[in-house]
Amino acid sequence: MDLELRARRALVTASTDGIGFAIARGLAAESASVILNGRSAEGVEAALARLRDTVPEASAEGIAADAATAAGAEAIFARVPTVDILVNNLGIYEQKPFFDIPDGDWLRFFETNVLSGIRMARRYAPLMRERSWGRILFVSSESGLNIPREMIHYGMTKTAQLAISRGLAIELAGSGVTVNALLPGPTLSRGVKGFLDRAVKASGRPLAEIEANFFRMARPSSLTRHFAEVEEVANLAVYLCSPRASATTGAALRVDGGIVNSIS
């Protein structure tokens, strides 16, 4: 299926690795012009090289800036004044007991996971509305619905993204600009791979056993019972960024392996 993304310009924040890179690569494979973003110039250049290795015909550029900060956002705006597609992928997570989370961590998580996307949408959405076309996607998480006891501050930010994406979709009703949220479940990002590698080394048990135990103990409602590949998440994201998804807006779409125990 042709997703009709040729000549569309897309910015994906935090896209030098993991889900963000997979989304950027998927968009590039559909002939969109993509802008990769990361905090370091070295990381951005390495990601661009990987992208061009896998999608030789890719139209791609990169910008090194910390999208979690106001200064970083302004640096992005100066280099990228307008886009057709905005994917707010930037996010951080950590496991920490609720009673050990200080004010600074709550604020850091909010600014990185929530306010970063607000800044981006506030800048680019009005320009999309002027052109009567645009796509905005917030990469949230199933943790926005199933708040994880071990990282409540992370879950809080993912729920906030759902509220923002729905409210912004209402604000942009009838404009030709769609706004949606994507809810991945446990996914084999670099951080998760590191966690699994450490668990294998510490326990001496095989990876398959570690994975099975994780889903049995930590995510028992999963229906797939395995970690998703980043490309599996990106497939849905790329579709939502396309003209083919014109009737989907204000939605929270799950690519969570069935973890959320709900039919809607």
Short mmCIF file of C-alpha atoms in Angstrom, two decimals:
data_model
loop_
_atom_site.label_atom_id
_atom_site.label_comp_id
_atom_site.label_asym_id
_atom_site.label_seq_id
_atom_site.Cartn_x
_atom_site.Cartn_y
_atom_site.Cartn_z
CA MET A 1 0.00 0.00 0.00
CA ASP A 2 1.27 3.45 -0.92
CA LEU A 3 0.89 5.62 2.21
CA GLU A 4 1.11 8.78 0.09
CA LEU A 5 3.90 10.32 2.15
CA ARG A 6 6.10 11.48 -0.71
CA ALA A 7 7.19 15.11 -0.22
CA ARG A 8 5.84 15.24 3.34
CA ARG A 9 8.35 16.59 5.88
CA ALA A 10 8.49 14.84 9.26
CA LEU A 11 10.23 15.68 12.52
CA VAL A 12 10.68 12.83 15.00
CA THR A 13 12.09 13.85 18.38
CA ALA A 14 14.53 11.51 20.14
CA SER A 15 14.98 9.50 16.96
CA THR A 16 18.58 8.32 17.03
CA ASP A 17 17.59 4.90 18.38
CA GLY A 18 14.71 2.71 19.48
CA ILE A 19 11.11 3.43 18.57
CA GLY A 20 11.91 6.95 17.37
CA PHE A 21 14.53 5.73 14.91
CA ALA A 22 12.22 2.95 13.69
CA ILE A 23 9.46 5.49 13.05
CA ALA A 24 11.84 7.81 11.18
CA ARG A 25 13.13 4.89 9.11
CA GLY A 26 9.58 3.79 8.32
CA LEU A 27 8.63 7.28 7.21
CA ALA A 28 11.76 7.54 5.07
CA ALA A 29 10.98 4.19 3.45
CA GLU A 30 7.61 5.67 2.46
CA SER A 31 9.44 8.58 0.79
CA ALA A 32 8.81 11.17 3.49
CA SER A 33 11.61 13.65 4.17
CA VAL A 34 12.67 13.03 7.77
CA ILE A 35 14.48 15.07 10.39
CA LEU A 36 16.25 13.05 13.06
CA ASN A 37 16.82 14.56 16.48
CA GLY A 38 19.05 13.68 19.39
CA ARG A 39 21.05 15.42 22.07
CA SER A 40 24.53 14.87 20.62
CA ALA A 41 25.90 15.61 17.17
CA GLU A 42 27.75 12.28 17.19
CA GLY A 43 24.56 10.37 17.92
CA VAL A 44 22.63 12.18 15.21
CA GLU A 45 25.33 11.60 12.60
CA ALA A 46 25.55 7.91 13.50
CA ALA A 47 21.77 7.56 13.21
CA LEU A 48 21.75 9.29 9.84
CA ALA A 49 24.42 6.89 8.60
CA ARG A 50 22.38 3.89 9.80
CA LEU A 51 19.26 5.28 8.17
CA ARG A 52 20.98 5.74 4.83
CA ASP A 53 22.44 2.25 5.04
CA THR A 54 18.98 0.72 5.37
CA VAL A 55 17.07 3.22 3.20
CA PRO A 56 19.63 4.34 0.60
CA GLU A 57 17.19 6.67 -1.12
CA ALA A 58 16.20 8.38 2.14
CA SER A 59 15.77 12.14 2.24
CA ALA A 60 17.04 12.88 5.74
CA GLU A 61 18.74 15.47 7.86
CA GLY A 62 19.53 15.75 11.54
CA ILE A 63 19.59 18.28 14.32
CA ALA A 64 21.39 17.91 17.63
CA ALA A 65 19.37 19.62 20.36
CA ASP A 66 17.87 18.63 23.70
CA ALA A 67 14.15 18.73 22.95
CA ALA A 68 13.43 18.42 26.67
CA THR A 69 14.47 22.03 27.26
CA ALA A 70 13.08 25.35 26.08
CA ALA A 71 16.47 26.29 24.65
CA GLY A 72 16.70 23.01 22.78
CA ALA A 73 13.21 23.47 21.37
CA GLU A 74 14.11 26.94 20.13
CA ALA A 75 17.21 25.55 18.42
CA ILE A 76 15.01 23.03 16.61
CA PHE A 77 12.50 25.72 15.59
CA ALA A 78 15.31 27.88 14.20
CA ARG A 79 16.54 25.03 12.00
CA VAL A 80 13.13 23.52 11.22
CA PRO A 81 10.55 26.30 10.89
CA THR A 82 7.76 24.09 9.58
CA VAL A 83 6.85 20.42 9.23
CA ASP A 84 3.94 18.39 7.90
CA ILE A 85 4.33 15.60 10.45
CA LEU A 86 5.37 15.87 14.09
CA VAL A 87 6.13 12.76 16.14
CA ASN A 88 6.66 13.57 19.82
CA ASN A 89 8.70 10.52 20.78
CA LEU A 90 11.01 11.98 23.42
CA GLY A 91 10.61 10.25 26.77
CA ILE A 92 12.52 8.99 29.79
CA TYR A 93 11.69 6.33 32.36
CA GLU A 94 13.13 4.74 35.47
CA GLN A 95 12.01 2.43 38.22
CA LYS A 96 11.79 4.13 41.61
CA PRO A 97 9.49 3.61 44.63
CA PHE A 98 6.89 6.38 44.96
CA PHE A 99 8.12 7.49 48.38
CA ASP A 100 11.67 7.92 47.04
CA ILE A 101 10.73 10.21 44.14
CA PRO A 102 11.70 13.82 44.98
CA ASP A 103 10.12 16.95 43.54
CA GLY A 104 12.99 17.35 41.10
CA ASP A 105 12.30 14.00 39.49
CA TRP A 106 8.60 14.75 39.06
CA LEU A 107 9.47 18.04 37.38
CA ARG A 108 12.18 16.49 35.20
CA PHE A 109 9.82 13.78 33.99
CA PHE A 110 7.07 16.29 33.30
CA GLU A 111 9.30 18.64 31.34
CA THR A 112 10.90 15.84 29.31
CA ASN A 113 7.90 13.64 28.59
CA VAL A 114 5.06 16.16 28.54
CA LEU A 115 6.17 19.75 28.15
CA SER A 116 8.55 18.90 25.30
CA GLY A 117 5.64 17.70 23.17
CA ILE A 118 3.52 20.69 24.19
CA ARG A 119 6.23 23.07 22.98
CA MET A 120 6.54 21.26 19.66
CA ALA A 121 2.80 21.10 19.03
CA ARG A 122 2.30 24.72 20.09
CA ARG A 123 4.80 25.82 17.44
CA TYR A 124 3.96 23.53 14.54
CA ALA A 125 0.20 22.91 14.82
CA PRO A 126 -0.90 26.46 13.87
CA LEU A 127 1.22 26.27 10.71
CA MET A 128 -0.32 22.90 9.85
CA ARG A 129 -3.76 24.38 10.33
CA GLU A 130 -2.94 27.24 7.97
CA ARG A 131 -2.08 24.66 5.28
CA SER A 132 -5.15 22.52 6.11
CA TRP A 133 -3.05 19.38 6.57
CA GLY A 134 -0.86 17.88 9.26
CA ARG A 135 -0.20 14.92 11.49
CA ILE A 136 0.76 15.07 15.17
CA LEU A 137 1.52 11.88 17.06
CA PHE A 138 2.34 11.58 20.76
CA VAL A 139 4.19 8.38 21.63
CA SER A 140 2.60 7.58 24.97
CA SER A 141 2.48 4.11 26.57
CA GLU A 142 0.17 1.47 27.92
CA SER A 143 1.56 2.70 31.25
CA GLY A 144 -0.68 5.74 30.78
CA LEU A 145 -3.64 3.41 31.38
CA ASN A 146 -2.00 0.73 33.53
CA ILE A 147 -0.02 2.94 35.90
CA PRO A 148 3.04 0.91 36.94
CA ARG A 149 3.57 0.78 40.67
CA GLU A 150 7.34 0.83 40.20
CA MET A 151 7.36 4.07 38.15
CA ILE A 152 4.31 6.13 38.96
CA HIS A 153 5.98 9.35 37.84
CA TYR A 154 6.48 7.86 34.37
CA GLY A 155 2.87 6.66 34.22
CA MET A 156 1.66 10.13 35.19
CA THR A 157 3.40 11.66 32.18
CA LYS A 158 2.02 9.06 29.80
CA THR A 159 -1.53 9.73 31.00
CA ALA A 160 -0.94 13.46 30.57
CA GLN A 161 0.03 12.87 26.95
CA LEU A 162 -3.31 11.19 26.33
CA ALA A 163 -5.18 14.20 27.69
CA ILE A 164 -3.12 16.62 25.63
CA SER A 165 -3.47 14.70 22.39
CA ARG A 166 -7.24 14.37 22.78
CA GLY A 167 -7.68 18.02 23.73
CA LEU A 168 -5.49 19.22 20.88
CA ALA A 169 -7.44 17.07 18.42
CA ILE A 170 -10.61 18.81 19.57
CA GLU A 171 -8.93 22.20 19.22
CA LEU A 172 -7.97 21.34 15.63
CA ALA A 173 -11.34 19.84 14.65
CA GLY A 174 -12.19 20.30 10.98
CA SER A 175 -8.75 21.67 10.13
CA GLY A 176 -7.31 18.71 8.25
CA VAL A 177 -4.79 18.19 11.06
CA THR A 178 -5.09 14.96 13.03
CA VAL A 179 -3.70 14.36 16.51
CA ASN A 180 -3.37 10.90 18.00
CA ALA A 181 -1.55 9.04 20.74
CA LEU A 182 0.31 5.76 20.34
CA LEU A 183 0.41 3.33 23.26
CA PRO A 184 3.27 0.83 22.95
CA GLY A 185 3.67 -1.98 25.44
CA PRO A 186 7.00 -3.52 26.48
CA THR A 187 9.27 -3.02 23.49
CA LEU A 188 12.85 -4.04 22.71
CA SER A 189 14.34 -0.57 22.85
CA ARG A 190 18.01 -0.11 23.71
CA GLY A 191 17.15 0.43 27.38
CA VAL A 192 15.08 -2.73 27.57
CA LYS A 193 17.78 -4.75 25.80
CA GLY A 194 20.27 -3.48 28.36
CA PHE A 195 17.95 -4.50 31.19
CA LEU A 196 17.59 -8.00 29.71
CA ASP A 197 21.32 -8.39 29.13
CA ARG A 198 22.04 -7.43 32.73
CA ALA A 199 19.41 -9.86 33.99
CA VAL A 200 20.91 -12.69 31.93
CA LYS A 201 24.41 -11.98 33.24
CA ALA A 202 23.28 -11.62 36.84
CA SER A 203 21.14 -14.76 36.91
CA GLY A 204 22.89 -17.01 34.44
CA ARG A 205 19.49 -17.92 33.03
CA PRO A 206 18.72 -17.87 29.28
CA LEU A 207 17.07 -14.84 27.72
CA ALA A 208 13.88 -16.72 26.87
CA GLU A 209 13.41 -17.63 30.53
CA ILE A 210 14.04 -14.04 31.66
CA GLU A 211 11.47 -12.77 29.15
CA ALA A 212 8.87 -15.37 30.11
CA ASN A 213 9.35 -14.59 33.80
CA PHE A 214 8.99 -10.85 33.18
CA PHE A 215 5.62 -11.29 31.53
CA ARG A 216 4.45 -13.82 34.08
CA MET A 217 5.35 -11.63 37.05
CA ALA A 218 5.31 -8.01 35.83
CA ARG A 219 2.90 -7.96 32.86
CA PRO A 220 0.65 -11.00 33.27
CA SER A 221 -2.18 -9.51 31.18
CA SER A 222 -0.06 -9.53 28.02
CA LEU A 223 -1.60 -11.62 25.27
CA THR A 224 1.51 -11.87 23.09
CA ARG A 225 3.77 -12.55 26.10
CA HIS A 226 6.90 -11.25 24.49
CA PHE A 227 8.61 -7.92 23.90
CA ALA A 228 7.61 -6.18 20.68
CA GLU A 229 10.19 -5.23 18.11
CA VAL A 230 10.50 -1.47 17.54
CA GLU A 231 9.42 -1.96 13.93
CA GLU A 232 6.10 -3.42 15.09
CA VAL A 233 5.37 -0.18 16.94
CA ALA A 234 6.64 1.94 14.08
CA ASN A 235 4.34 0.28 11.56
CA LEU A 236 1.26 1.72 13.25
CA ALA A 237 2.94 5.07 13.81
CA VAL A 238 3.81 5.48 10.13
CA TYR A 239 0.25 4.69 9.09
CA LEU A 240 -1.14 7.26 11.54
CA CYS A 241 1.19 9.87 10.04
CA SER A 242 -0.13 9.26 6.55
CA PRO A 243 -3.03 10.66 4.52
CA ARG A 244 -4.52 7.15 4.65
CA ALA A 245 -5.33 7.73 8.33
CA SER A 246 -7.43 10.84 7.68
CA ALA A 247 -10.45 9.55 9.63
CA THR A 248 -8.45 8.75 12.77
CA THR A 249 -7.98 11.63 15.20
CA GLY A 250 -8.35 12.19 18.91
CA ALA A 251 -7.61 8.50 19.40
CA ALA A 252 -5.33 6.53 21.69
CA LEU A 253 -4.22 3.50 19.70
CA ARG A 254 -2.67 0.54 21.45
CA VAL A 255 0.23 -1.50 20.14
CA ASP A 256 0.69 -3.12 23.52
CA GLY A 257 0.46 -6.84 22.93
CA GLY A 258 -2.98 -6.83 24.54
CA ILE A 259 -1.74 -5.81 27.99
CA VAL A 260 -4.54 -3.32 28.61
CA ASN A 261 -7.48 -5.48 29.68
CA SER A 262 -10.11 -3.57 27.76
CA ILE A 263 -11.93 -3.95 24.47
CA SER A 264 -11.75 -0.21 23.72
#
